Amino acid sequence: MSFIQVEKVWKEYDDQIVLEDLSFEIEARAFLMLVGPSGCGKTTFLRMLLGEEAPTRGRILIDGKPLVAEPDSDRGVVFQRYSVFPHLTALRNVMFGAELAQAPLLGRLFGAKRRAVEDKARVLLAEVGLAGSEDKYPAALSGGMQQRLALAQALMRRPKVLLLDEPFGALDPGIRSDIQALMKRLWNETHLTVVMVTHDLPEAFRLGTRILAFERSRNRPEERARYGAGIAKDIEIWPPRIAGGKPFTSPGRDDPAARGAEPGRPGLQAS
Ligand SMILES: Nc1ncnc2c1ncn2[C@@H]1O[C@H](COP(=O)(O)OP(=O)(O)OP(=O)(O)O)[C@@H](O)[C@H]1O
Ligand SMILES: [Mg+2]
């Protein structure tokens, strides 16, 4: 059984059909890249996976169960911008989700519970290269640092699925390739299934195990609103690893040239 099953999913807003009859499956631990022209429904699809939007028809199953129609800790998300809270420090941004889950009324924990959450948040911040920035507010962090903070925030609740909507789209090329390498390493070391939207095809090939291209196949202006996008291409790049398999640890992992490379997958590197 596949980890995520998308069954005959349609999404319509009023009389506009955005997505039309999507059916596909996503294996556990896949790194699926979604590409397609602007407005074809990529974000809409991610929001359905997140549970923020419901399909008009059809259904989505995660682990064989119909998706809960609200965001939960199974799914973490990072958007292109505005994923972090500007009024919280980096540390509190990462702690926030866990605090809210454990203390829904106050949104704050105390004592040993707080220390446990804080320790975990500090480890994650270090993981994404933000040790030393714990007490800074997002406005004092660069764009790349803010996106790494958003990644730490999304990873804090150990989601099974990480949804990324052009998370690196606004970053400079150098910073972008660093954060791609980081993302690939995190994916290698955890059991995450990642679904990521990008406009950048080289990025899709560098990071993904599979690329799905959404497209409206009928583009005549008079019928535009009546047809949604479907899957135009489904490219398998590398077989997803087996669920529950050993995390990949390569001796050369910290070597930038080896970072992100799969064993037996020369030439496809994340940096
Ligand atoms: N809440 C909504 N209400 C009405 N229409 C919507 C809503 N959300 C999205 N749409 C419409 O659905 C279509 C797909 O939008 P979506 O944001 O999913 O595209 P996208 O593929 O992510 O585009 P981009 O690459 O520009 O981010 C657009 O025509 C958009 O106007
Ligand atoms: Mg979008």
Tab-separated table of N, CA and C in Angstrom, residues 78 81-84 130 137-153 171 179:
chain	number	residue	atom	x	y	z
A	78	VAL	N	6.074	24.347	4.839
A	78	VAL	CA	6.871	25.571	4.698
A	78	VAL	C	6.449	26.254	3.400
A	81	ARG	N	7.035	32.303	1.701
A	81	ARG	CA	7.249	33.400	2.652
A	81	ARG	C	6.262	33.260	3.794
A	82	TYR	N	6.512	34.006	4.817
A	82	TYR	CA	5.562	34.156	5.924
A	82	TYR	C	5.236	32.861	6.655
A	83	SER	N	6.192	31.925	6.714
A	83	SER	CA	5.909	30.714	7.472
A	83	SER	C	6.189	30.911	8.955
A	84	VAL	N	7.048	31.877	9.284
A	84	VAL	CA	7.416	32.045	10.701
A	84	VAL	C	6.664	33.233	11.312
A	130	LEU	N	21.391	27.186	12.639
A	130	LEU	CA	21.015	28.451	13.272
A	130	LEU	C	21.422	28.531	14.742
A	137	TYR	N	14.874	37.749	16.435
A	137	TYR	CA	13.549	37.763	15.813
A	137	TYR	C	13.719	37.591	14.299
A	138	PRO	N	12.700	37.042	13.620
A	138	PRO	CA	12.838	36.798	12.176
A	138	PRO	C	13.313	38.011	11.387
A	139	ALA	N	12.889	39.214	11.767
A	139	ALA	CA	13.299	40.404	11.011
A	139	ALA	C	14.815	40.573	11.008
A	140	ALA	N	15.484	40.008	12.026
A	140	ALA	CA	16.935	40.137	12.100
A	140	ALA	C	17.651	38.983	11.400
A	141	LEU	N	16.893	38.110	10.745
A	141	LEU	CA	17.504	36.976	10.026
A	141	LEU	C	17.396	37.209	8.522
A	142	SER	N	18.366	36.689	7.765
A	142	SER	CA	18.300	36.808	6.307
A	142	SER	C	17.190	35.896	5.777
A	143	GLY	N	16.852	36.064	4.492
A	143	GLY	CA	15.813	35.236	3.878
A	143	GLY	C	16.107	33.744	3.994
A	144	GLY	N	17.373	33.386	3.735
A	144	GLY	CA	17.755	31.975	3.814
A	144	GLY	C	17.654	31.449	5.233
A	145	MET	N	18.038	32.302	6.202
A	145	MET	CA	17.941	31.888	7.605
A	145	MET	C	16.477	31.741	8.020
A	146	GLN	N	15.634	32.623	7.532
A	146	GLN	CA	14.205	32.520	7.870
A	146	GLN	C	13.607	31.217	7.327
A	147	GLN	N	14.046	30.838	6.123
A	147	GLN	CA	13.510	29.598	5.566
A	147	GLN	C	14.059	28.380	6.315
A	148	ARG	N	15.299	28.482	6.792
A	148	ARG	CA	15.831	27.374	7.592
A	148	ARG	C	15.096	27.301	8.937
A	149	LEU	N	14.754	28.479	9.464
A	149	LEU	CA	13.957	28.512	10.692
A	149	LEU	C	12.589	27.857	10.439
A	150	ALA	N	11.989	28.188	9.302
A	150	ALA	CA	10.682	27.603	8.976
A	150	ALA	C	10.782	26.077	8.850
A	151	LEU	N	11.929	25.606	8.315
A	151	LEU	CA	12.134	24.152	8.220
A	151	LEU	C	12.207	23.526	9.613
A	152	ALA	N	12.986	24.163	10.496
A	152	ALA	CA	13.107	23.646	11.865
A	152	ALA	C	11.739	23.619	12.532
A	153	GLN	N	10.969	24.682	12.303
A	153	GLN	CA	9.629	24.776	12.890
A	153	GLN	C	8.740	23.638	12.385
A	171	LEU	N	15.151	32.956	-2.716
A	171	LEU	CA	16.534	33.052	-2.210
A	171	LEU	C	17.555	33.242	-3.328
A	179	ILE	N	20.776	25.566	1.011
A	179	ILE	CA	19.568	25.100	1.698
A	179	ILE	C	19.005	23.858	0.998
